[in-house]
Amino acid sequence: MKNSDLKEGKGGNSPSQLIDARIKELSDWRGETLARIRALIKQADPEVVEEWKWRGVPVWEHDGIICTGETYKAVVKMTFAKGASLDDPSGLFNSSLEGNTRRAIDIHEGEDIDEKALKALILAAVALNTSKRAVTRRR
């Protein structure tokens, strides 16, 4: 798969296959980190749906977007779509703190991931998405 195909989502590949290819393409700590957060998301929510949006961004959804997994030169960024509405007792959010909607976690090379706290945040995002959907259905 060519890099341009990855960005465009071409080639008839599923979102999961495109995410696999991105992890393989990175072949460094960023790929390892993206693979690790992906595994944690799937452990926290086995019903999560993987998507590939905005010209090459892995997205995890459950009744709406939970978070994205963007990779940059110096950071892997997990952006929670409704992060500003989530309790973050462990203080994982360390980026995009000024907005009213999103919150992000920037993970740098060599940093440990608080797996328990991250899974709790993922579950809180799923609960928020499913509660909003339930309210919408009742109307």
Short mmCIF file of N, CA, C and O in Angstrom, two decimals:
data_model
loop_
_atom_site.label_atom_id
_atom_site.label_comp_id
_atom_site.label_asym_id
_atom_site.label_seq_id
_atom_site.Cartn_x
_atom_site.Cartn_y
_atom_site.Cartn_z
N MET A 1 0.85 -1.18 0.00
CA MET A 1 0.00 0.00 0.00
C MET A 1 0.90 1.24 0.00
O MET A 1 1.81 1.36 0.79
N LYS A 2 0.58 2.15 -0.91
CA LYS A 2 1.35 3.39 -1.00
C LYS A 2 0.90 4.36 0.10
O LYS A 2 -0.23 4.33 0.54
N ASN A 3 1.82 5.24 0.46
CA ASN A 3 1.53 6.25 1.47
C ASN A 3 0.33 7.11 1.05
O ASN A 3 -0.52 7.44 1.86
N SER A 4 0.25 7.45 -0.25
CA SER A 4 -0.87 8.28 -0.72
C SER A 4 -2.20 7.53 -0.58
O SER A 4 -3.23 8.13 -0.30
N ASP A 5 -2.17 6.20 -0.76
CA ASP A 5 -3.38 5.41 -0.57
C ASP A 5 -3.82 5.44 0.89
O ASP A 5 -5.00 5.49 1.20
N LEU A 6 -2.84 5.42 1.80
CA LEU A 6 -3.15 5.49 3.23
C LEU A 6 -3.86 6.80 3.55
O LEU A 6 -4.87 6.81 4.25
N LYS A 7 -3.33 7.90 3.04
CA LYS A 7 -3.93 9.20 3.32
C LYS A 7 -5.35 9.30 2.78
O LYS A 7 -6.23 9.85 3.40
N GLU A 8 -5.55 8.78 1.59
CA GLU A 8 -6.85 8.89 0.93
C GLU A 8 -7.82 7.79 1.35
O GLU A 8 -9.01 7.89 1.10
N GLY A 9 -7.31 6.71 1.93
CA GLY A 9 -8.18 5.59 2.27
C GLY A 9 -8.58 4.80 1.05
O GLY A 9 -9.65 4.21 0.97
N LYS A 10 -7.70 4.78 0.04
CA LYS A 10 -7.99 4.09 -1.22
C LYS A 10 -7.63 2.62 -1.12
O LYS A 10 -6.97 2.18 -0.20
N GLY A 11 -8.03 1.88 -2.15
CA GLY A 11 -7.62 0.50 -2.28
C GLY A 11 -8.64 -0.48 -1.72
O GLY A 11 -8.38 -1.66 -1.66
N GLY A 12 -9.81 -0.01 -1.32
CA GLY A 12 -10.85 -0.90 -0.84
C GLY A 12 -10.54 -1.55 0.50
O GLY A 12 -11.15 -2.53 0.87
N ASN A 13 -9.57 -1.02 1.20
CA ASN A 13 -9.22 -1.57 2.50
C ASN A 13 -10.18 -1.07 3.57
O ASN A 13 -10.66 0.05 3.52
N SER A 14 -10.42 -1.93 4.57
CA SER A 14 -11.29 -1.55 5.68
C SER A 14 -10.53 -0.54 6.56
O SER A 14 -9.30 -0.47 6.52
N PRO A 15 -11.27 0.21 7.37
CA PRO A 15 -10.60 1.12 8.31
C PRO A 15 -9.58 0.39 9.19
O PRO A 15 -8.48 0.89 9.42
N SER A 16 -9.91 -0.81 9.65
CA SER A 16 -8.98 -1.57 10.49
C SER A 16 -7.70 -1.92 9.73
O SER A 16 -6.60 -1.84 10.29
N GLN A 17 -7.83 -2.27 8.46
CA GLN A 17 -6.65 -2.57 7.64
C GLN A 17 -5.81 -1.30 7.42
O GLN A 17 -4.58 -1.37 7.42
N LEU A 18 -6.47 -0.17 7.25
CA LEU A 18 -5.75 1.09 7.08
C LEU A 18 -5.00 1.47 8.35
O LEU A 18 -3.86 1.97 8.30
N ILE A 19 -5.60 1.22 9.51
CA ILE A 19 -4.93 1.50 10.77
C ILE A 19 -3.74 0.55 10.94
O ILE A 19 -2.65 0.97 11.35
N ASP A 20 -3.94 -0.74 10.61
CA ASP A 20 -2.82 -1.69 10.63
C ASP A 20 -1.67 -1.18 9.78
O ASP A 20 -0.50 -1.22 10.19
N ALA A 21 -1.99 -0.70 8.57
CA ALA A 21 -0.96 -0.21 7.65
C ALA A 21 -0.26 1.03 8.21
O ALA A 21 0.96 1.18 8.06
N ARG A 22 -1.01 1.93 8.86
CA ARG A 22 -0.41 3.13 9.44
C ARG A 22 0.59 2.74 10.53
O ARG A 22 1.70 3.26 10.59
N ILE A 23 0.20 1.79 11.39
CA ILE A 23 1.08 1.33 12.47
C ILE A 23 2.36 0.74 11.87
O ILE A 23 3.47 1.06 12.31
N LYS A 24 2.21 -0.07 10.86
CA LYS A 24 3.36 -0.70 10.20
C LYS A 24 4.24 0.35 9.52
O LYS A 24 5.47 0.31 9.60
N GLU A 25 3.61 1.31 8.85
CA GLU A 25 4.32 2.37 8.13
C GLU A 25 5.17 3.20 9.09
O GLU A 25 6.29 3.59 8.76
N LEU A 26 4.67 3.48 10.28
CA LEU A 26 5.40 4.32 11.23
C LEU A 26 6.67 3.62 11.71
O LEU A 26 7.70 4.26 11.86
N SER A 27 6.59 2.35 11.98
CA SER A 27 7.72 1.48 12.36
C SER A 27 8.67 2.08 13.40
O SER A 27 9.87 1.88 13.34
N ASP A 28 8.14 2.86 14.33
CA ASP A 28 8.94 3.41 15.41
C ASP A 28 8.07 3.50 16.66
O ASP A 28 7.02 2.88 16.73
N TRP A 29 8.49 4.27 17.64
CA TRP A 29 7.76 4.38 18.89
C TRP A 29 6.33 4.86 18.67
O TRP A 29 5.42 4.50 19.42
N ARG A 30 6.11 5.68 17.63
CA ARG A 30 4.76 6.19 17.37
C ARG A 30 3.83 5.05 16.95
O ARG A 30 2.68 4.99 17.38
N GLY A 31 4.33 4.16 16.10
CA GLY A 31 3.54 3.00 15.70
C GLY A 31 3.23 2.10 16.89
O GLY A 31 2.11 1.61 17.04
N GLU A 32 4.25 1.88 17.72
CA GLU A 32 4.06 1.06 18.93
C GLU A 32 3.03 1.71 19.86
O GLU A 32 2.18 1.03 20.43
N THR A 33 3.11 3.03 20.01
CA THR A 33 2.17 3.74 20.89
C THR A 33 0.76 3.69 20.32
O THR A 33 -0.21 3.44 21.06
N LEU A 34 0.62 3.90 19.01
CA LEU A 34 -0.70 3.84 18.38
C LEU A 34 -1.28 2.43 18.52
O LEU A 34 -2.48 2.28 18.84
N ALA A 35 -0.46 1.42 18.35
CA ALA A 35 -0.93 0.03 18.51
C ALA A 35 -1.36 -0.22 19.96
O ALA A 35 -2.37 -0.89 20.21
N ARG A 36 -0.63 0.34 20.91
CA ARG A 36 -0.94 0.14 22.33
C ARG A 36 -2.26 0.82 22.71
O ARG A 36 -3.10 0.22 23.38
N ILE A 37 -2.44 2.07 22.27
CA ILE A 37 -3.70 2.75 22.63
C ILE A 37 -4.87 2.08 21.91
O ILE A 37 -5.95 1.97 22.48
N ARG A 38 -4.65 1.60 20.70
CA ARG A 38 -5.70 0.88 19.98
C ARG A 38 -6.12 -0.36 20.77
O ARG A 38 -7.31 -0.63 20.94
N ALA A 39 -5.15 -1.12 21.26
CA ALA A 39 -5.44 -2.32 22.05
C ALA A 39 -6.20 -1.97 23.32
O ALA A 39 -7.15 -2.66 23.70
N LEU A 40 -5.80 -0.88 23.98
CA LEU A 40 -6.48 -0.46 25.20
C LEU A 40 -7.92 -0.04 24.93
O LEU A 40 -8.82 -0.33 25.72
N ILE A 41 -8.14 0.64 23.81
CA ILE A 41 -9.49 1.05 23.44
C ILE A 41 -10.36 -0.19 23.23
O ILE A 41 -11.49 -0.28 23.73
N LYS A 42 -9.82 -1.18 22.51
CA LYS A 42 -10.58 -2.41 22.24
C LYS A 42 -10.82 -3.23 23.51
O LYS A 42 -11.86 -3.87 23.65
N GLN A 43 -9.86 -3.19 24.44
CA GLN A 43 -10.06 -3.88 25.72
C GLN A 43 -11.15 -3.20 26.53
O GLN A 43 -12.00 -3.86 27.13
N ALA A 44 -11.13 -1.88 26.54
CA ALA A 44 -12.12 -1.12 27.31
C ALA A 44 -13.51 -1.28 26.72
O ALA A 44 -14.49 -1.40 27.45
N ASP A 45 -13.59 -1.26 25.40
CA ASP A 45 -14.88 -1.34 24.71
C ASP A 45 -14.80 -2.30 23.53
O ASP A 45 -14.47 -1.89 22.42
N PRO A 46 -15.09 -3.58 23.77
CA PRO A 46 -15.02 -4.57 22.68
C PRO A 46 -15.97 -4.27 21.51
O PRO A 46 -15.77 -4.80 20.42
N GLU A 47 -16.96 -3.41 21.72
CA GLU A 47 -17.91 -3.08 20.65
C GLU A 47 -17.48 -1.85 19.84
O GLU A 47 -18.22 -1.39 18.97
N VAL A 48 -16.28 -1.34 20.09
CA VAL A 48 -15.81 -0.15 19.39
C VAL A 48 -15.74 -0.41 17.88
O VAL A 48 -15.47 -1.53 17.44
N VAL A 49 -16.02 0.63 17.12
CA VAL A 49 -15.95 0.56 15.66
C VAL A 49 -14.79 1.43 15.21
O VAL A 49 -14.68 2.59 15.62
N GLU A 50 -13.93 0.87 14.38
CA GLU A 50 -12.80 1.64 13.86
C GLU A 50 -13.19 2.30 12.54
O GLU A 50 -13.83 1.68 11.69
N GLU A 51 -12.80 3.55 12.40
CA GLU A 51 -13.06 4.32 11.18
C GLU A 51 -11.76 4.96 10.72
O GLU A 51 -10.78 5.04 11.47
N TRP A 52 -11.75 5.47 9.50
CA TRP A 52 -10.60 6.14 8.89
C TRP A 52 -11.14 7.41 8.27
O TRP A 52 -11.88 7.36 7.29
N LYS A 53 -10.85 8.56 8.87
CA LYS A 53 -11.47 9.81 8.43
C LYS A 53 -10.44 10.90 8.18
O LYS A 53 -9.27 10.77 8.56
N TRP A 54 -10.91 11.96 7.62
CA TRP A 54 -10.13 13.18 7.42
C TRP A 54 -8.76 12.91 6.81
O TRP A 54 -7.73 13.36 7.30
N ARG A 55 -8.77 12.14 5.73
CA ARG A 55 -7.56 11.87 4.96
C ARG A 55 -6.46 11.22 5.79
O ARG A 55 -5.31 11.62 5.73
N GLY A 56 -6.83 10.25 6.59
CA GLY A 56 -5.80 9.46 7.25
C GLY A 56 -5.73 9.53 8.75
O GLY A 56 -4.65 9.41 9.33
N VAL A 57 -6.86 9.70 9.42
CA VAL A 57 -6.86 9.73 10.89
C VAL A 57 -7.65 8.52 11.41
O VAL A 57 -8.83 8.37 11.11
N PRO A 58 -7.00 7.66 12.21
CA PRO A 58 -7.74 6.57 12.86
C PRO A 58 -8.75 7.16 13.85
O PRO A 58 -8.41 8.08 14.61
N VAL A 59 -9.97 6.63 13.81
CA VAL A 59 -11.05 7.11 14.67
C VAL A 59 -11.73 5.90 15.30
O VAL A 59 -11.99 4.91 14.63
N TRP A 60 -12.01 6.01 16.59
CA TRP A 60 -12.73 4.95 17.29
C TRP A 60 -14.09 5.50 17.72
O TRP A 60 -14.17 6.57 18.32
N GLU A 61 -15.15 4.74 17.38
CA GLU A 61 -16.51 5.20 17.63
C GLU A 61 -17.33 4.16 18.38
O GLU A 61 -17.10 2.96 18.24
N HIS A 62 -18.29 4.66 19.13
CA HIS A 62 -19.34 3.85 19.74
C HIS A 62 -20.49 4.82 19.99
O HIS A 62 -20.41 5.64 20.90
N ASP A 63 -21.52 4.75 19.15
CA ASP A 63 -22.63 5.71 19.19
C ASP A 63 -22.12 7.14 19.06
O ASP A 63 -22.61 8.05 19.73
N GLY A 64 -21.11 7.33 18.26
CA GLY A 64 -20.45 8.63 18.08
C GLY A 64 -18.96 8.46 18.30
O GLY A 64 -18.49 7.41 18.74
N ILE A 65 -18.22 9.50 18.01
CA ILE A 65 -16.76 9.43 18.14
C ILE A 65 -16.35 9.38 19.61
O ILE A 65 -16.81 10.19 20.42
N ILE A 66 -15.50 8.41 19.93
CA ILE A 66 -14.87 8.35 21.25
C ILE A 66 -13.61 9.21 21.19
O ILE A 66 -13.46 10.17 21.92
N CYS A 67 -12.69 8.80 20.28
CA CYS A 67 -11.43 9.54 20.16
C CYS A 67 -10.77 9.25 18.82
O CYS A 67 -11.17 8.33 18.10
N THR A 68 -9.76 10.05 18.52
CA THR A 68 -8.94 9.85 17.33
C THR A 68 -7.52 9.54 17.78
O THR A 68 -7.15 9.79 18.94
N GLY A 69 -6.71 9.02 16.87
CA GLY A 69 -5.32 8.71 17.16
C GLY A 69 -4.41 9.31 16.10
O GLY A 69 -4.10 8.67 15.11
N GLU A 70 -4.03 10.56 16.30
CA GLU A 70 -3.20 11.25 15.32
C GLU A 70 -1.73 11.07 15.67
O GLU A 70 -1.37 11.05 16.84
N THR A 71 -0.90 10.95 14.63
CA THR A 71 0.53 10.80 14.87
C THR A 71 1.28 11.97 14.24
O THR A 71 1.04 12.33 13.10
N TYR A 72 2.15 12.56 15.04
CA TYR A 72 3.00 13.66 14.61
C TYR A 72 4.45 13.26 14.87
O TYR A 72 4.71 12.21 15.44
N LYS A 73 5.36 14.12 14.48
CA LYS A 73 6.78 13.80 14.62
C LYS A 73 7.17 13.52 16.07
O LYS A 73 7.90 12.58 16.36
N ALA A 74 6.68 14.32 16.99
CA ALA A 74 7.12 14.21 18.38
C ALA A 74 6.05 13.72 19.35
O ALA A 74 6.29 13.65 20.56
N VAL A 75 4.87 13.39 18.83
CA VAL A 75 3.77 13.05 19.74
C VAL A 75 2.74 12.17 19.04
O VAL A 75 2.54 12.26 17.83
N VAL A 76 2.11 11.30 19.83
CA VAL A 76 0.89 10.61 19.42
C VAL A 76 -0.22 11.27 20.22
O VAL A 76 -0.15 11.35 21.44
N LYS A 77 -1.22 11.79 19.51
CA LYS A 77 -2.27 12.58 20.15
C LYS A 77 -3.59 11.80 20.10
O LYS A 77 -4.06 11.44 19.04
N MET A 78 -4.14 11.57 21.28
CA MET A 78 -5.49 11.00 21.40
C MET A 78 -6.43 12.16 21.68
O MET A 78 -6.35 12.76 22.76
N THR A 79 -7.29 12.46 20.73
CA THR A 79 -8.24 13.55 20.93
C THR A 79 -9.62 12.96 21.20
O THR A 79 -10.15 12.22 20.38
N PHE A 80 -10.16 13.30 22.34
CA PHE A 80 -11.50 12.84 22.72
C PHE A 80 -12.50 13.88 22.25
O PHE A 80 -12.43 15.05 22.66
N ALA A 81 -13.44 13.45 21.42
CA ALA A 81 -14.39 14.36 20.78
C ALA A 81 -15.18 15.18 21.79
O ALA A 81 -15.45 16.36 21.56
N LYS A 82 -15.57 14.57 22.90
CA LYS A 82 -16.36 15.27 23.92
C LYS A 82 -15.60 15.31 25.24
O LYS A 82 -16.19 15.25 26.32
N GLY A 83 -14.30 15.42 25.15
CA GLY A 83 -13.44 15.36 26.32
C GLY A 83 -13.74 16.38 27.39
O GLY A 83 -13.57 16.12 28.58
N ALA A 84 -14.19 17.57 26.99
CA ALA A 84 -14.48 18.63 27.97
C ALA A 84 -15.65 18.23 28.87
O ALA A 84 -15.80 18.77 29.97
N SER A 85 -16.46 17.27 28.43
CA SER A 85 -17.61 16.83 29.23
C SER A 85 -17.28 15.61 30.10
O SER A 85 -18.15 15.11 30.79
N LEU A 86 -16.04 15.15 30.05
CA LEU A 86 -15.66 13.95 30.80
C LEU A 86 -14.90 14.31 32.06
O LEU A 86 -14.08 15.23 32.07
N ASP A 87 -15.15 13.55 33.13
CA ASP A 87 -14.34 13.68 34.33
C ASP A 87 -13.00 13.04 34.04
O ASP A 87 -12.92 11.98 33.42
N ASP A 88 -11.94 13.67 34.48
CA ASP A 88 -10.58 13.17 34.27
C ASP A 88 -9.84 13.20 35.60
O ASP A 88 -8.91 13.98 35.80
N PRO A 89 -10.24 12.34 36.54
CA PRO A 89 -9.66 12.39 37.88
C PRO A 89 -8.17 12.11 37.91
O PRO A 89 -7.47 12.55 38.82
N SER A 90 -7.64 11.40 36.92
CA SER A 90 -6.21 11.08 36.89
C SER A 90 -5.39 12.14 36.17
O SER A 90 -4.17 12.04 36.10
N GLY A 91 -6.06 13.13 35.59
CA GLY A 91 -5.35 14.21 34.91
C GLY A 91 -4.64 13.78 33.65
O GLY A 91 -3.54 14.27 33.36
N LEU A 92 -5.24 12.89 32.88
CA LEU A 92 -4.61 12.44 31.63
C LEU A 92 -4.60 13.52 30.55
O LEU A 92 -3.65 13.62 29.78
N PHE A 93 -5.66 14.32 30.49
CA PHE A 93 -5.73 15.35 29.46
C PHE A 93 -4.62 16.38 29.69
O PHE A 93 -4.49 16.94 30.77
N ASN A 94 -3.81 16.58 28.66
CA ASN A 94 -2.69 17.52 28.77
C ASN A 94 -2.55 18.42 27.54
O ASN A 94 -1.56 19.10 27.37
N SER A 95 -3.58 18.40 26.68
CA SER A 95 -3.52 19.19 25.46
C SER A 95 -4.95 19.57 25.04
O SER A 95 -5.90 18.89 25.43
N SER A 96 -5.07 20.62 24.26
CA SER A 96 -6.38 21.11 23.80
C SER A 96 -7.29 21.39 25.00
O SER A 96 -8.48 21.07 24.97
N LEU A 97 -6.74 21.99 26.03
CA LEU A 97 -7.49 22.21 27.26
C LEU A 97 -8.34 23.47 27.24
O LEU A 97 -9.19 23.66 28.09
N GLU A 98 -8.12 24.34 26.26
CA GLU A 98 -8.80 25.63 26.25
C GLU A 98 -10.17 25.60 25.58
O GLU A 98 -10.96 26.50 25.77
N GLY A 99 -10.47 24.56 24.82
CA GLY A 99 -11.75 24.51 24.10
C GLY A 99 -12.91 24.09 24.98
O GLY A 99 -12.74 23.63 26.11
N ASN A 100 -14.11 24.22 24.42
CA ASN A 100 -15.32 23.85 25.16
C ASN A 100 -15.79 22.43 24.87
O ASN A 100 -16.74 21.97 25.49
N THR A 101 -15.15 21.76 23.91
CA THR A 101 -15.64 20.45 23.50
C THR A 101 -14.58 19.36 23.63
O THR A 101 -14.73 18.44 24.41
N ARG A 102 -13.51 19.48 22.85
CA ARG A 102 -12.49 18.42 22.80
C ARG A 102 -11.47 18.57 23.92
O ARG A 102 -11.25 19.65 24.45
N ARG A 103 -10.82 17.44 24.21
CA ARG A 103 -9.65 17.40 25.07
C ARG A 103 -8.72 16.34 24.47
O ARG A 103 -9.19 15.38 23.87
N ALA A 104 -7.43 16.50 24.68
CA ALA A 104 -6.49 15.56 24.09
C ALA A 104 -5.45 15.11 25.10
O ALA A 104 -5.20 15.78 26.11
N ILE A 105 -4.85 13.98 24.78
CA ILE A 105 -3.73 13.45 25.54
C ILE A 105 -2.57 13.34 24.56
O ILE A 105 -2.65 12.61 23.57
N ASP A 106 -1.50 14.10 24.81
CA ASP A 106 -0.29 14.00 24.02
C ASP A 106 0.64 12.99 24.69
O ASP A 106 0.98 13.15 25.87
N ILE A 107 1.02 11.97 23.94
CA ILE A 107 1.92 10.94 24.45
C ILE A 107 3.25 11.09 23.72
O ILE A 107 3.30 11.00 22.49
N HIS A 108 4.31 11.33 24.48
CA HIS A 108 5.64 11.51 23.92
C HIS A 108 6.44 10.21 24.02
O HIS A 108 6.11 9.34 24.83
N GLU A 109 7.49 10.14 23.24
CA GLU A 109 8.35 8.95 23.25
C GLU A 109 8.83 8.65 24.67
O GLU A 109 9.26 9.55 25.40
N GLY A 110 8.72 7.38 25.06
CA GLY A 110 9.22 6.95 26.37
C GLY A 110 8.25 7.15 27.52
O GLY A 110 8.52 6.68 28.62
N GLU A 111 7.13 7.84 27.29
CA GLU A 111 6.16 8.05 28.37
C GLU A 111 5.33 6.80 28.61
O GLU A 111 4.96 6.10 27.67
N ASP A 112 5.05 6.55 29.88
CA ASP A 112 4.17 5.44 30.24
C ASP A 112 2.72 5.88 30.06
O ASP A 112 2.40 7.06 30.20
N ILE A 113 1.88 4.90 29.77
CA ILE A 113 0.45 5.16 29.66
C ILE A 113 -0.22 4.57 30.89
O ILE A 113 -0.01 3.40 31.21
N ASP A 114 -0.98 5.38 31.61
CA ASP A 114 -1.74 4.89 32.76
C ASP A 114 -2.95 4.13 32.19
O ASP A 114 -3.99 4.72 31.88
N GLU A 115 -2.76 2.83 32.01
CA GLU A 115 -3.76 2.01 31.31
C GLU A 115 -5.11 2.01 32.01
O GLU A 115 -6.15 2.12 31.36
N LYS A 116 -5.10 1.89 33.31
CA LYS A 116 -6.36 1.85 34.07
C LYS A 116 -7.12 3.17 33.89
O LYS A 116 -8.33 3.18 33.63
N ALA A 117 -6.42 4.29 34.02
CA ALA A 117 -7.05 5.60 33.89
C ALA A 117 -7.53 5.83 32.45
O ALA A 117 -8.61 6.39 32.24
N LEU A 118 -6.74 5.39 31.47
CA LEU A 118 -7.14 5.57 30.07
C LEU A 118 -8.38 4.75 29.75
O LEU A 118 -9.31 5.25 29.11
N LYS A 119 -8.42 3.52 30.22
CA LYS A 119 -9.61 2.69 30.00
C LYS A 119 -10.84 3.32 30.65
O LYS A 119 -11.93 3.31 30.07
N ALA A 120 -10.68 3.88 31.84
CA ALA A 120 -11.80 4.54 32.52
C ALA A 120 -12.29 5.74 31.70
O ALA A 120 -13.50 5.97 31.59
N LEU A 121 -11.36 6.49 31.12
CA LEU A 121 -11.72 7.64 30.29
C LEU A 121 -12.47 7.19 29.03
O LEU A 121 -13.47 7.80 28.63
N ILE A 122 -12.00 6.11 28.43
CA ILE A 122 -12.66 5.55 27.23
C ILE A 122 -14.08 5.12 27.58
O ILE A 122 -15.04 5.43 26.86
N LEU A 123 -14.23 4.42 28.70
CA LEU A 123 -15.56 3.97 29.12
C LEU A 123 -16.47 5.15 29.44
O LEU A 123 -17.67 5.11 29.16
N ALA A 124 -15.91 6.21 30.01
CA ALA A 124 -16.71 7.41 30.29
C ALA A 124 -17.17 8.06 28.99
O ALA A 124 -18.32 8.52 28.89
N ALA A 125 -16.31 8.06 27.97
CA ALA A 125 -16.68 8.62 26.66
C ALA A 125 -17.78 7.78 26.01
O ALA A 125 -18.74 8.33 25.44
N VAL A 126 -17.68 6.47 26.12
CA VAL A 126 -18.72 5.58 25.58
C VAL A 126 -20.04 5.82 26.32
O VAL A 126 -21.10 5.94 25.70
N ALA A 127 -19.98 5.91 27.64
CA ALA A 127 -21.19 6.14 28.43
C ALA A 127 -21.84 7.47 28.04
O ALA A 127 -23.07 7.55 27.92
N LEU A 128 -21.04 8.49 27.83
CA LEU A 128 -21.58 9.79 27.42
C LEU A 128 -22.25 9.68 26.05
O LEU A 128 -23.37 10.16 25.86
N ASN A 129 -21.58 9.02 25.11
CA ASN A 129 -22.16 8.84 23.77
C ASN A 129 -23.46 8.05 23.82
O ASN A 129 -24.45 8.43 23.18
N THR A 130 -23.48 6.96 24.56
CA THR A 130 -24.69 6.12 24.60
C THR A 130 -25.81 6.81 25.36
O THR A 130 -26.98 6.65 25.00
N SER A 131 -25.49 7.61 26.37
CA SER A 131 -26.55 8.31 27.11
C SER A 131 -27.18 9.40 26.23
O SER A 131 -28.38 9.58 26.26
N LYS A 132 -26.38 10.09 25.45
CA LYS A 132 -26.92 11.12 24.56
C LYS A 132 -27.78 10.49 23.48
O LYS A 132 -28.80 11.02 23.09
N ARG A 133 -27.35 9.33 22.99
CA ARG A 133 -28.12 8.65 21.96
C ARG A 133 -29.46 8.16 22.53
O ARG A 133 -30.49 8.26 21.89
N ALA A 134 -29.44 7.67 23.75
CA ALA A 134 -30.68 7.20 24.39
C ALA A 134 -31.65 8.36 24.57
O ALA A 134 -32.86 8.21 24.34
N VAL A 135 -31.17 9.51 24.95
CA VAL A 135 -32.01 10.69 25.11
C VAL A 135 -32.62 11.09 23.76
O VAL A 135 -33.80 11.38 23.65
N THR A 136 -31.81 11.05 22.71
CA THR A 136 -32.27 11.41 21.36
C THR A 136 -33.35 10.44 20.90
O THR A 136 -34.34 10.84 20.29
N ARG A 137 -33.19 9.15 21.19
CA ARG A 137 -34.17 8.13 20.77
C ARG A 137 -35.51 8.33 21.45
O ARG A 137 -36.54 8.04 20.88
N ARG A 138 -35.52 8.78 22.71
CA ARG A 138 -36.76 8.92 23.47
C ARG A 138 -37.62 10.06 22.97
O ARG A 138 -38.81 10.11 23.24
N ARG A 139 -37.05 11.01 22.29
CA ARG A 139 -37.80 12.20 21.88
C ARG A 139 -38.77 11.90 20.78
O ARG A 139 -38.73 11.11 19.96
#
